[in-house]
């Protein structure tokens, strides 16, 4: 089983995140870079499938040089090798362009199964899995809370608001996962040392038969026109309990559709 | 010339430990405070065991244990970094898979019976040299071992023995030749609890308690001598000297965490309409604490670096230990002050740290002993002024 996990380096959600004023792209220098949290679940799932079925786990990321940190983390967790798609021409690519570049890289690497987190904590478009599947012409099984490989098929429990759907598709396929699926392992110290020696292949736009004029900020079909900081949080509602406090709290929760 | 940066691997290990401590250990903090407030032990034994199992599964095990014993032997610098991270929480927790350095001095049979089960966590050791009349002046120990056929009979009392309440064997130091005393007349024995020694908890101002050990005609087979007869004092010095620089490491983690709490509190706590962070009195406390933490950090890492280089690190270790112990006590005092009345309550962990960190200025060589060592090294010319590195 040849499994490719797509991972993304995102700014730490615990730090202050900003867009740059000049080109309206993410200011990667302002915050520490971390592996997108949902991608950790994707790496874990890939490793578990490999441990059960045998095979190889390749990490694929697209991002600047700094994204090598995220590759290293995935390798430390136990992935076998990595491909780093890195090229200045890719800077500012939107979801459509990113999926085109990753699809080309995936074609070059070859795969039975592609696993990725269902969305990133920075852009939060949540569309990459669908775009990749479409471009690669393979089934997409999204929002997986459980994955089973059975011969040439993959079965997932797709998480929904009301429970889950059982969905099955043939391999090769693209699967996106949610955090319910597993508990990602910590990279072991031995794994961290071993990661140093694992192969990381760097690919540029030219290596994946992609036209540089088709990617990057200047050629993006979508644009960030304007952005504004989120408004400061409004003061909360204080319920003074004069015998009716419980009911008032319940009404408040109901008005927000929490109950 | 000087490179203060962590390697990629070191940084990744640091981040991983930090994530483990944050996600797995810190969530237990409120439970620890509650248990201690209500007079129970800090954490139930099964919770600690579970945590260690989790850590072992993640590969945080045997951090300074040689690889041939299943450890990962990360070396002194990484050990300091790990201790700084674990020190961020007051939950009493340490990674398993380690054993006292002098247990490696045992013969094959002793290694099988004592060293390996200790590394595995199946047995628990304690180190007993201090006596009511011999602390910093360990050469004055009075506990006596007398040869009787193929056995030795031990009589005496040990005190302030860390881990002595739970240990199932002790590395105890006794005088076997009073003529020679510390110069070839002290021997170390491995003594199982079921050979007859007793322990009594000593209650302290901290949450942990050492033990007093009593040896009354405790009969120990000759083969339980660790190392050589009469060479016990050398082993004791080896044990004491092994990681003095590790003492401040945990305190640095604690001090940094507390300073973080103080900064956050100062930003939200308002007096006379302004956050107290606006006041110079508070700012100076914050600044001084940071400066002291940073100096402790680099002195400690410098001592660890010396050990890693195979140099004689005794002087640097004393400097780091003295500085770190004083720093921790000053920082916790300021952090408590910044928190005002809240800092004094048992709702927050600051007063707990305040009590715990006071020990640092006393154990493993008091402030005064460190100063004595440092001064003597200079006066006798063992250490030259004006050197770098």
Coordinates of C-alpha atoms in Angstrom, one line a residue:
Chain A
X1 CA 0.0 0.0 0.0
X2 CA 1.5 3.2 -1.2
X3 CA 0.1 6.0 1.1
X4 CA 0.7 9.7 0.6
X5 CA -0.2 12.1 3.3
X6 CA -0.6 15.7 2.4
X7 CA 0.4 18.0 5.2
X8 CA 0.5 21.8 5.6
X9 CA 2.4 24.1 7.8
X10 CA 0.1 26.7 9.4
X11 CA 0.7 29.5 11.8
X12 CA 0.3 28.4 15.5
X13 CA -3.4 29.1 16.3
X14 CA -2.2 30.2 19.8
X15 CA -0.3 33.1 18.4
X16 CA -1.5 36.3 16.8
X17 CA -2.0 35.6 13.1
X18 CA -1.9 38.3 10.4
X19 CA -2.1 38.9 6.7
X20 CA 0.6 41.0 5.1
X21 CA -0.6 44.4 4.0
X22 CA 1.4 44.4 0.7
X23 CA 0.2 41.3 -1.0
X24 CA -2.5 40.1 1.4
X25 CA -1.0 36.7 1.9
X26 CA -0.2 35.1 5.2
X27 CA 2.6 36.6 7.3
X28 CA 4.5 33.4 8.0
X29 CA 7.3 35.2 9.8
X30 CA 5.0 36.7 12.5
X31 CA 3.9 33.3 14.0
X32 CA 5.5 30.0 14.7
X33 CA 4.8 27.4 12.1
X34 CA 3.2 24.1 13.1
X35 CA 1.8 21.1 11.3
X36 CA -1.9 21.7 10.7
X37 CA -3.6 19.9 13.6
X38 CA -5.9 17.8 11.4
X39 CA -3.0 16.7 9.3
X40 CA -1.5 15.0 12.4
X41 CA -4.5 12.8 12.5
X42 CA -4.0 12.1 8.8
X43 CA -0.4 11.1 9.4
X44 CA -1.4 8.9 12.3
X45 CA -4.1 7.2 10.2
X46 CA -1.6 6.5 7.4
X47 CA 0.9 5.0 9.9
X48 CA -1.8 2.8 11.4
X49 CA -2.8 1.5 8.0
X50 CA 0.8 0.9 7.1
X51 CA 1.4 -0.9 10.4
X52 CA -1.6 -3.1 9.7
X53 CA -1.2 -3.7 6.0
X54 CA 2.4 -3.0 5.2
X55 CA 3.5 -0.5 2.6
X56 CA 5.1 2.9 2.6
X57 CA 4.0 6.4 3.9
X58 CA 5.2 9.4 1.9
X59 CA 4.6 12.9 3.2
X60 CA 3.8 15.6 0.7
X61 CA 3.8 19.3 1.4
X62 CA 3.7 22.5 -0.6
X63 CA 5.2 25.5 1.1
X64 CA 8.3 27.6 1.6
X65 CA 11.6 26.3 2.9
X66 CA 10.3 26.7 6.5
X67 CA 7.7 24.0 5.8
X68 CA 10.5 21.5 6.1
X69 CA 9.9 21.6 9.8
X70 CA 6.5 20.1 9.3
X71 CA 7.9 17.4 7.0
X72 CA 10.4 16.6 9.7
X73 CA 7.6 16.2 12.3
X74 CA 5.7 13.8 10.0
X75 CA 8.9 11.8 9.4
X76 CA 9.6 11.8 13.2
X77 CA 6.2 10.3 13.8
X78 CA 7.2 7.5 11.5
X79 CA 6.5 8.3 7.8
X80 CA 9.1 6.8 5.5
X81 CA 10.0 9.6 3.1
X82 CA 8.8 13.0 2.0
X83 CA 8.3 15.2 -1.0
X84 CA 8.6 19.0 -0.6
X85 CA 7.0 21.0 -3.3
X86 CA 8.9 24.4 -3.0
X87 CA 9.1 27.1 -5.5
X88 CA 8.8 30.9 -5.3
X89 CA 6.4 30.7 -8.2
X90 CA 3.9 28.9 -6.0
X91 CA 3.7 31.8 -3.4
X92 CA 0.2 33.0 -2.9
X93 CA -1.5 30.2 -4.8
X94 CA -5.1 29.7 -4.0
X95 CA -6.9 26.4 -3.4
X96 CA -7.5 25.8 -7.1
X97 CA -3.8 26.3 -8.0
X98 CA -2.6 24.4 -4.9
X99 CA -4.8 21.4 -5.8
X100 CA -3.4 21.5 -9.4
X101 CA 0.2 21.5 -8.1
X102 CA -0.4 18.8 -5.5
X103 CA -2.2 16.7 -8.1
X104 CA 0.7 16.9 -10.4
X105 CA 3.1 16.0 -7.6
X106 CA 0.8 13.0 -6.6
X107 CA 0.8 11.8 -10.2
X108 CA 4.6 11.9 -10.2
X109 CA 4.9 10.1 -6.8
X110 CA 2.2 7.5 -7.5
X111 CA -0.3 6.4 -4.8
X112 CA -2.9 3.9 -3.7
X113 CA -4.3 6.2 -1.0
X114 CA -4.1 9.9 -0.3
X115 CA -4.9 11.0 3.2
X116 CA -5.3 14.6 4.4
X117 CA -6.9 16.6 7.1
X118 CA -10.4 17.8 6.2
X119 CA -9.3 21.4 6.5
X120 CA -6.5 23.7 7.5
X121 CA -6.6 26.0 10.5
X122 CA -5.4 29.0 8.4
X123 CA -7.3 29.2 5.1
X124 CA -10.1 26.8 6.2
X125 CA -11.4 26.4 2.7
X126 CA -11.9 22.6 3.3
X127 CA -12.0 22.0 -0.4
X128 CA -8.6 20.5 -1.2
X129 CA -9.6 16.9 -0.9
X130 CA -12.5 17.3 -3.3
X131 CA -10.3 19.2 -5.8
X132 CA -7.6 16.7 -5.6
X133 CA -10.0 13.8 -6.2
X134 CA -11.5 15.5 -9.1
X135 CA -8.2 16.4 -10.7
X136 CA -6.9 12.9 -10.2
X137 CA -10.1 11.2 -11.3
X138 CA -10.4 9.1 -8.2
X139 CA -13.1 8.7 -5.5
X140 CA -13.2 11.2 -2.6
X141 CA -14.2 9.9 0.8
X142 CA -14.5 12.9 3.1
X143 CA -14.8 13.6 6.8
X144 CA -13.7 10.1 7.8
X145 CA -14.0 9.2 11.4
X146 CA -12.9 5.7 10.7
X147 CA -11.0 4.1 7.7
X148 CA -10.8 0.5 6.7
X149 CA -8.9 -1.0 3.8
X150 CA -10.4 -4.1 2.3
X151 CA -8.5 -5.4 -0.7
X152 CA -9.0 -2.9 -3.5
X153 CA -11.6 -0.9 -1.6
X154 CA -11.6 1.7 1.2
X155 CA -14.5 2.0 3.6
X156 CA -15.0 5.0 5.8
X157 CA -17.4 6.3 8.4
X158 CA -18.2 9.7 7.2
X159 CA -19.0 12.0 10.1
X160 CA -22.3 14.0 9.8
X161 CA -24.4 16.1 12.1
X162 CA -26.7 13.2 12.8
X163 CA -24.1 10.4 13.2
X164 CA -22.2 8.8 10.3
X165 CA -22.6 7.5 6.8
X166 CA -20.9 4.3 5.7
X167 CA -19.2 5.1 2.4
X168 CA -17.1 2.8 0.3
X169 CA -14.9 3.5 -2.7
X170 CA -12.4 1.8 -4.8
X171 CA -8.6 2.4 -4.6
X172 CA -6.8 4.6 -5.5
X173 CA -8.8 7.2 -3.6
X174 CA -8.5 10.4 -1.6
X175 CA -9.6 10.4 2.1
X176 CA -10.0 13.4 4.3
X177 CA -10.1 12.8 8.1
X178 CA -11.6 14.5 11.1
X179 CA -10.1 14.6 14.6
X180 CA -12.3 11.9 16.0
X181 CA -10.5 9.3 13.9
X182 CA -7.5 8.5 16.2
X183 CA -5.1 9.9 18.8
X184 CA -2.0 11.1 17.0
X185 CA 1.3 9.7 18.5
X186 CA 4.0 12.0 19.8
X187 CA 7.2 11.8 17.7
X188 CA 9.5 9.6 19.8
X189 CA 13.1 10.7 20.4
X190 CA 14.3 7.8 18.4
X191 CA 11.9 8.8 15.7
X192 CA 13.3 12.4 15.8
X193 CA 16.8 11.1 15.4
X194 CA 15.8 8.7 12.6
X195 CA 14.0 11.4 10.7
X196 CA 17.3 13.1 9.9
X197 CA 18.3 10.2 7.7
X198 CA 15.0 9.8 5.8
X199 CA 14.9 11.0 2.2
X200 CA 13.3 14.3 1.4
X201 CA 12.9 15.1 -2.3
X202 CA 12.5 18.7 -3.3
X203 CA 10.4 19.4 -6.3
X204 CA 10.0 22.7 -8.2
X205 CA 7.2 23.7 -10.5
X206 CA 9.3 22.6 -13.5
X207 CA 9.7 19.1 -12.0
X208 CA 6.0 18.3 -12.0
X209 CA 5.2 19.5 -15.5
X210 CA 3.3 22.5 -14.3
X211 CA 3.4 25.9 -16.0
X212 CA 4.7 28.5 -13.7
X213 CA 2.3 31.0 -15.3
X214 CA -0.6 28.9 -14.0
X215 CA 0.3 29.2 -10.3
X216 CA 1.1 31.9 -7.8
X217 CA -0.6 35.0 -6.5
X218 CA -0.5 37.0 -9.8
X219 CA -2.3 34.2 -11.7
X220 CA -4.8 33.1 -9.0
X221 CA -8.4 32.8 -10.2
X222 CA -9.5 34.0 -6.7
X223 CA -8.2 37.1 -5.0
X224 CA -8.2 38.5 -1.4
X225 CA -9.7 41.9 -2.2
X226 CA -9.8 43.3 1.3
X227 CA -9.4 42.1 4.9
X228 CA -10.1 43.3 8.3
X229 CA -9.3 42.2 11.8
X230 CA -12.0 40.3 13.6
X231 CA -14.0 42.7 15.8
X232 CA -13.2 42.4 19.5
X233 CA -15.4 40.1 21.4
X234 CA -18.5 41.8 22.7
X235 CA -19.3 41.8 26.4
X236 CA -21.1 38.6 27.5
X237 CA -24.6 38.4 28.8
X238 CA -24.9 38.3 32.6
X239 CA -27.8 36.4 34.1
X240 CA -28.6 37.4 37.7
X241 CA -30.3 34.5 39.4
X242 CA -33.4 35.6 41.2
X243 CA -35.1 32.3 41.0
X244 CA -35.4 32.3 37.2
X245 CA -31.7 32.1 36.5
X246 CA -31.8 28.5 35.2
X247 CA -34.6 29.1 32.8
X248 CA -32.9 32.3 31.5
X249 CA -29.7 30.4 30.9
X250 CA -31.6 27.7 29.1
X251 CA -33.4 30.3 27.0
X252 CA -30.1 31.9 26.1
X253 CA -28.6 28.6 25.1
X254 CA -31.7 27.8 23.0
X255 CA -31.5 31.1 21.3
X256 CA -28.0 30.3 20.2
X257 CA -29.2 26.8 19.1
X258 CA -26.8 25.1 21.6
X259 CA -29.7 23.1 23.0
Chain B
X1 CA 32.7 31.2 18.3
X2 CA 29.7 30.6 20.4
X3 CA 26.5 29.0 19.2
X4 CA 23.5 29.4 21.5
X5 CA 20.9 27.8 19.1
X6 CA 19.3 24.4 19.5
X7 CA 19.8 21.9 16.6
X8 CA 16.7 21.0 14.7
X9 CA 16.5 17.7 16.6
X10 CA 16.9 19.3 19.9
X11 CA 14.2 21.8 19.1
X12 CA 11.9 19.1 17.9
X13 CA 12.5 17.1 21.1
X14 CA 11.8 20.2 23.2
X15 CA 8.6 20.8 21.3
X16 CA 7.5 17.2 21.7
X17 CA 8.1 17.2 25.4
X18 CA 6.4 20.5 25.8
X19 CA 3.3 19.1 23.9
X20 CA 3.3 16.0 26.1
X21 CA 3.5 18.1 29.3
X22 CA 0.9 20.5 28.1
X23 CA -1.6 17.9 26.9
X24 CA -1.1 15.0 29.2
X25 CA 0.3 16.3 32.5
X26 CA -0.9 19.9 33.0
X27 CA -4.6 18.9 32.8
X28 CA -4.0 17.0 36.1
X29 CA -2.9 20.2 37.9
X30 CA -6.2 21.1 39.5
X31 CA -6.6 17.6 40.7
X32 CA -3.2 17.8 42.4
X33 CA -4.1 21.0 44.1
X34 CA -7.4 19.6 45.2
X35 CA -5.9 16.3 46.5
X36 CA -3.2 18.2 48.4
X37 CA -5.7 20.7 49.9
X38 CA -7.8 17.8 51.2
X39 CA -4.8 15.9 52.6
X40 CA -4.6 13.2 50.0
X41 CA -1.5 12.2 48.1
X42 CA -0.9 14.5 45.1
X43 CA -1.9 11.9 42.5
X44 CA -3.3 8.4 42.9
X45 CA -0.7 5.8 42.0
X46 CA -2.6 4.4 39.1
X47 CA -2.8 7.9 37.5
X48 CA 1.0 8.2 37.8
X49 CA 1.5 4.8 36.4
X50 CA -0.8 5.4 33.5
X51 CA 1.0 8.6 32.7
X52 CA 4.4 6.9 32.7
X53 CA 3.1 4.1 30.4
X54 CA 1.9 6.8 28.0
X55 CA 5.2 8.5 28.2
X56 CA 7.0 5.2 27.6
X57 CA 4.8 4.4 24.7
X58 CA 5.8 7.7 23.2
X59 CA 9.4 6.9 23.7
X60 CA 10.1 9.3 26.6
X61 CA 11.9 6.8 28.6
X62 CA 15.4 6.2 29.8
X63 CA 16.4 9.7 28.8
X64 CA 19.9 9.4 30.3
X65 CA 20.1 5.6 30.4
X66 CA 22.8 4.0 28.2
X67 CA 21.5 2.5 25.0
X68 CA 22.7 -1.0 26.0
X69 CA 20.2 -0.8 28.9
X70 CA 17.4 0.2 26.6
X71 CA 17.6 3.9 27.1
X72 CA 18.1 6.7 24.6
X73 CA 21.0 8.5 26.4
X74 CA 20.3 12.0 25.2
X75 CA 23.2 13.6 27.1
X76 CA 23.4 16.4 29.7
X77 CA 22.2 19.3 27.5
X78 CA 19.1 17.6 26.4
X79 CA 18.5 16.3 29.9
X80 CA 18.5 19.9 31.1
X81 CA 16.1 20.9 28.4
X82 CA 13.8 18.1 29.2
X83 CA 13.9 19.0 32.9
X84 CA 13.1 22.6 32.1
X85 CA 10.0 21.4 30.3
X86 CA 8.8 19.0 33.0
X87 CA 9.5 21.8 35.6
X88 CA 6.8 23.9 34.0
X89 CA 4.2 21.8 35.8
X90 CA 4.1 21.2 39.5
X91 CA 2.4 17.8 38.9
X92 CA 4.9 15.4 40.5
X93 CA 6.0 13.5 37.5
X94 CA 9.2 12.3 36.0
X95 CA 9.9 10.1 33.0
X96 CA 10.8 6.5 33.8
X97 CA 13.6 4.3 32.7
X98 CA 16.4 5.7 34.8
X99 CA 18.5 4.5 37.7
X100 CA 21.1 6.1 40.0
X101 CA 24.5 6.4 38.3
X102 CA 26.3 4.3 41.0
X103 CA 24.1 1.3 40.4
X104 CA 26.0 0.8 37.2
X105 CA 29.1 0.1 39.4
X106 CA 27.5 -3.2 40.5
X107 CA 28.7 -6.6 39.4
X108 CA 26.6 -8.7 36.9
X109 CA 24.5 -10.3 39.6
X110 CA 23.8 -6.9 41.3
X111 CA 22.9 -5.4 37.9
X112 CA 20.4 -8.1 37.4
X113 CA 18.9 -7.8 40.9
X114 CA 19.0 -4.1 41.4
X115 CA 19.9 -2.0 38.3
X116 CA 17.7 -3.6 35.6
X117 CA 14.5 -3.8 37.7
X118 CA 15.1 -0.2 38.8
X119 CA 15.4 1.0 35.1
X120 CA 12.2 -1.0 34.4
X121 CA 10.4 0.7 37.3
X122 CA 9.8 -2.6 39.1
X123 CA 12.1 -1.7 42.0
X124 CA 12.6 1.6 43.7
X125 CA 15.9 2.7 45.1
X126 CA 17.0 5.4 47.6
X127 CA 20.4 6.9 48.3
X128 CA 21.3 7.1 52.0
X129 CA 24.3 9.0 53.2
X130 CA 23.0 11.9 55.3
X131 CA 22.7 11.4 59.0
X132 CA 21.4 13.6 61.8
X133 CA 25.0 14.6 62.5
X134 CA 26.3 14.5 59.0
X135 CA 24.8 16.5 56.1
X136 CA 27.1 18.7 54.1
X137 CA 29.9 17.2 56.2
X138 CA 29.2 13.7 54.9
X139 CA 32.6 12.5 56.0
X140 CA 31.3 12.4 59.6
X141 CA 28.9 9.6 59.1
X142 CA 28.5 7.3 62.1
X143 CA 26.4 4.4 60.7
X144 CA 28.5 1.4 61.3
X145 CA 28.8 -2.0 59.5
X146 CA 30.6 -4.8 61.3
X147 CA 31.7 -8.0 59.6
X148 CA 30.2 -11.2 61.0
X149 CA 31.1 -14.3 59.1
X150 CA 29.8 -13.9 55.6
X151 CA 27.6 -11.1 56.6
X152 CA 27.8 -7.5 57.7
X153 CA 25.7 -6.1 60.5
X154 CA 24.6 -2.5 60.1
X155 CA 23.5 -0.2 62.9
X156 CA 22.7 3.5 62.6
X157 CA 20.3 6.2 61.4
X158 CA 19.9 8.0 58.2
X159 CA 17.8 11.1 57.6
X160 CA 16.3 13.3 54.8
X161 CA 16.4 10.3 52.4
X162 CA 14.6 11.2 49.2
X163 CA 12.3 8.3 48.1
X164 CA 13.0 6.5 51.4
X165 CA 9.4 5.9 52.2
X166 CA 8.7 4.0 49.0
X167 CA 12.0 2.4 48.2
X168 CA 12.3 -1.3 48.4
X169 CA 16.1 -1.2 48.6
X170 CA 18.6 1.4 49.7
X171 CA 22.2 2.2 48.8
X172 CA 23.4 2.9 52.3
X173 CA 26.8 4.2 53.3
X174 CA 28.3 2.9 56.5
X175 CA 31.7 3.0 58.2
X176 CA 33.4 -0.4 57.9
X177 CA 36.9 0.8 59.1
X178 CA 36.6 3.6 61.7
X179 CA 40.4 4.1 61.7
X180 CA 40.3 5.2 58.0
X181 CA 36.9 6.8 58.1
X182 CA 36.1 8.6 54.8
X183 CA 39.6 7.8 53.5
X184 CA 39.0 4.2 52.7
X185 CA 36.8 3.1 55.6
X186 CA 33.3 3.8 54.2
X187 CA 31.5 1.1 52.2
X188 CA 28.2 1.2 50.2
X189 CA 25.8 -1.7 50.7
X190 CA 22.7 -2.6 48.7
X191 CA 20.1 -3.4 51.3
X192 CA 16.7 -4.8 50.6
X193 CA 13.9 -3.5 52.8
X194 CA 13.0 -7.0 53.8
X195 CA 16.5 -7.3 55.4
X196 CA 15.1 -5.3 58.2
X197 CA 15.6 -1.5 57.8
X198 CA 12.6 0.7 58.7
X199 CA 11.5 4.1 57.3
X200 CA 9.6 6.9 58.9
X201 CA 8.2 9.8 56.9
X202 CA 9.5 13.3 57.6
X203 CA 6.9 16.0 57.1
X204 CA 8.2 19.1 55.4
X205 CA 7.0 22.5 54.3
X206 CA 6.9 21.1 50.8
X207 CA 4.4 18.5 49.4
X208 CA 7.0 15.8 49.2
X209 CA 8.5 14.2 52.2
X210 CA 11.8 12.4 52.7
X211 CA 12.3 9.6 55.2
X212 CA 14.3 8.8 58.2
X213 CA 15.8 5.3 58.0
X214 CA 16.6 3.2 61.0
X215 CA 19.1 0.3 60.8
X216 CA 19.1 -1.9 63.9
X217 CA 21.2 -5.0 63.6
X218 CA 20.4 -5.3 59.9
X219 CA 22.2 -8.3 58.5
X220 CA 23.5 -7.9 54.9
X221 CA 25.4 -10.6 52.9
X222 CA 28.9 -9.6 51.9
X223 CA 28.1 -9.9 48.2
X224 CA 25.7 -6.9 48.6
X225 CA 28.6 -4.5 48.8
X226 CA 28.3 -2.1 45.9
X227 CA 31.7 -1.5 44.3
X228 CA 34.6 -2.3 46.7
X229 CA 34.9 -2.5 50.4
X230 CA 36.2 0.8 51.7
X231 CA 35.5 2.7 48.4
X232 CA 32.1 3.8 49.4
X233 CA 32.9 7.5 49.8
X234 CA 34.1 7.7 46.2
X235 CA 30.8 6.3 45.0
X236 CA 28.9 8.7 47.2
X237 CA 30.9 11.6 45.7
X238 CA 30.2 10.2 42.2
X239 CA 26.4 10.2 43.0
X240 CA 26.4 13.6 44.5
X241 CA 28.4 15.1 41.7
X242 CA 26.4 13.5 38.9
X243 CA 23.9 16.1 38.2
X244 CA 24.1 19.2 40.4
X245 CA 23.5 21.2 37.3
X246 CA 20.1 19.4 37.0
X247 CA 18.8 20.9 40.2
X248 CA 18.2 24.4 38.7
X249 CA 16.9 23.1 35.4
X250 CA 13.4 22.2 36.7
X251 CA 13.3 25.5 38.7
X252 CA 13.9 27.4 35.5
X253 CA 10.8 25.8 33.9
X254 CA 8.8 26.6 37.0
X255 CA 10.1 30.2 37.2
X256 CA 9.3 30.8 33.5
X257 CA 5.8 29.4 33.8
X258 CA 5.2 31.6 36.9
X259 CA 6.6 34.7 35.2
X260 CA 4.2 34.0 32.4
X261 CA 1.3 33.9 34.9
X262 CA 2.4 37.1 36.5
X263 CA 2.6 38.9 33.1
X264 CA -0.9 37.8 32.2
X265 CA -2.3 38.7 35.6
X266 CA -0.6 42.1 35.5
X267 CA -2.3 42.8 32.2
X268 CA -5.8 42.1 33.5
X269 CA -5.7 43.1 37.2
X270 CA -6.7 46.7 37.5
X271 CA -6.1 49.0 40.4
X272 CA -7.1 52.7 40.4
X273 CA -8.4 52.2 36.9
X274 CA -5.2 50.9 35.3
X275 CA -3.8 47.4 34.7
X276 CA -1.1 46.9 37.3
X277 CA 1.2 46.1 34.3
X278 CA 1.3 49.9 33.7
X279 CA 3.0 50.5 37.1
X280 CA 6.8 50.7 37.3
X281 CA 6.9 48.7 40.5
X282 CA 5.4 45.7 38.7
X283 CA 7.4 46.2 35.5
X284 CA 10.7 46.1 37.5
X285 CA 9.6 42.9 39.2
X286 CA 8.9 41.4 35.8
X287 CA 12.1 42.6 34.2
X288 CA 14.3 41.5 37.1
X289 CA 12.7 38.1 37.1
X290 CA 13.3 37.6 33.4
X291 CA 16.9 38.7 33.7
X292 CA 17.5 36.2 36.5
X293 CA 15.8 33.4 34.7
X294 CA 17.8 34.0 31.6
X295 CA 21.1 34.0 33.5
X296 CA 20.1 30.8 35.3
X297 CA 19.2 29.2 32.0
X298 CA 22.5 29.9 30.4
X299 CA 24.6 29.1 33.4
X300 CA 22.8 25.7 33.7
X301 CA 23.2 25.0 30.0
X302 CA 26.8 26.0 30.2
X303 CA 27.4 23.5 33.1
X304 CA 25.6 20.8 31.1
X305 CA 27.7 21.6 28.0
X306 CA 30.9 21.2 30.1
X307 CA 29.7 17.8 31.2
X308 CA 28.9 16.9 27.6
X309 CA 32.4 18.0 26.6
X310 CA 33.8 15.6 29.2
X311 CA 35.3 18.5 31.1
X312 CA 35.4 18.9 34.9
X313 CA 32.1 20.7 35.4
X314 CA 32.1 20.9 39.2
X315 CA 32.7 24.6 39.4
X316 CA 30.3 25.5 36.7
X317 CA 27.7 23.2 38.3
X318 CA 28.1 24.9 41.7
X319 CA 27.7 28.3 40.1
X320 CA 24.6 27.2 38.2
X321 CA 23.1 25.5 41.3
X322 CA 23.6 28.5 43.5
X323 CA 22.4 31.0 41.0
X324 CA 19.4 28.8 40.0
X325 CA 18.3 28.2 43.6
X326 CA 18.4 31.9 44.5
X327 CA 16.8 32.9 41.2
X328 CA 13.8 30.5 41.8
X329 CA 13.2 31.8 45.3
X330 CA 13.3 35.5 44.2
X331 CA 11.1 34.9 41.2
X332 CA 8.4 33.0 43.1
X333 CA 8.4 35.7 45.7
X334 CA 7.9 38.4 43.2
X335 CA 5.3 36.4 41.3
X336 CA 3.4 35.9 44.5
X337 CA 3.6 39.6 45.3
X338 CA 2.3 40.6 41.8
X339 CA -0.7 38.3 42.4
X340 CA -1.3 39.9 45.8
X341 CA -3.9 38.1 47.9
X342 CA -4.7 35.6 45.2
X343 CA -1.0 34.5 45.2
X344 CA -1.3 33.7 48.8
X345 CA -4.3 31.3 48.4
X346 CA -4.3 27.6 47.7
X347 CA -6.5 28.3 44.7
X348 CA -3.4 29.1 42.7
X349 CA -0.2 27.0 42.7
X350 CA 2.1 29.8 43.5
X351 CA 2.2 29.3 47.3
X352 CA 2.9 25.6 46.6
X353 CA 5.8 26.5 44.4
X354 CA 6.9 29.0 47.0
X355 CA 7.2 26.2 49.6
X356 CA 8.6 23.7 47.2
X357 CA 11.3 25.9 45.8
X358 CA 12.7 26.9 49.2
X359 CA 14.2 23.4 49.4
X360 CA 16.5 24.2 46.4
X361 CA 18.6 26.5 48.6
X362 CA 19.2 23.6 51.0
X363 CA 19.4 20.2 49.4
X364 CA 22.2 18.8 47.2
X365 CA 24.5 21.3 48.7
X366 CA 23.2 24.4 50.5
X367 CA 23.8 27.9 49.1
X368 CA 26.6 28.2 51.7
X369 CA 28.3 25.0 50.5
X370 CA 28.2 26.2 46.9
X371 CA 29.7 29.5 47.9
X372 CA 32.4 27.7 49.8
X373 CA 33.2 25.5 46.8
X374 CA 33.2 28.4 44.4
X375 CA 35.4 30.6 46.7
X376 CA 37.9 27.8 47.4
X377 CA 38.3 27.1 43.7
X378 CA 39.2 30.7 43.2
X379 CA 41.4 31.1 46.3
X380 CA 43.3 27.9 45.6
X381 CA 43.6 28.8 41.9
X382 CA 41.8 25.8 40.6
X383 CA 39.7 28.1 38.5
X384 CA 41.2 31.1 36.7
X385 CA 39.5 34.4 36.3
X386 CA 39.2 35.9 32.8
X387 CA 38.6 32.6 31.0
X388 CA 35.8 32.0 28.4
X389 CA 34.5 28.5 27.8

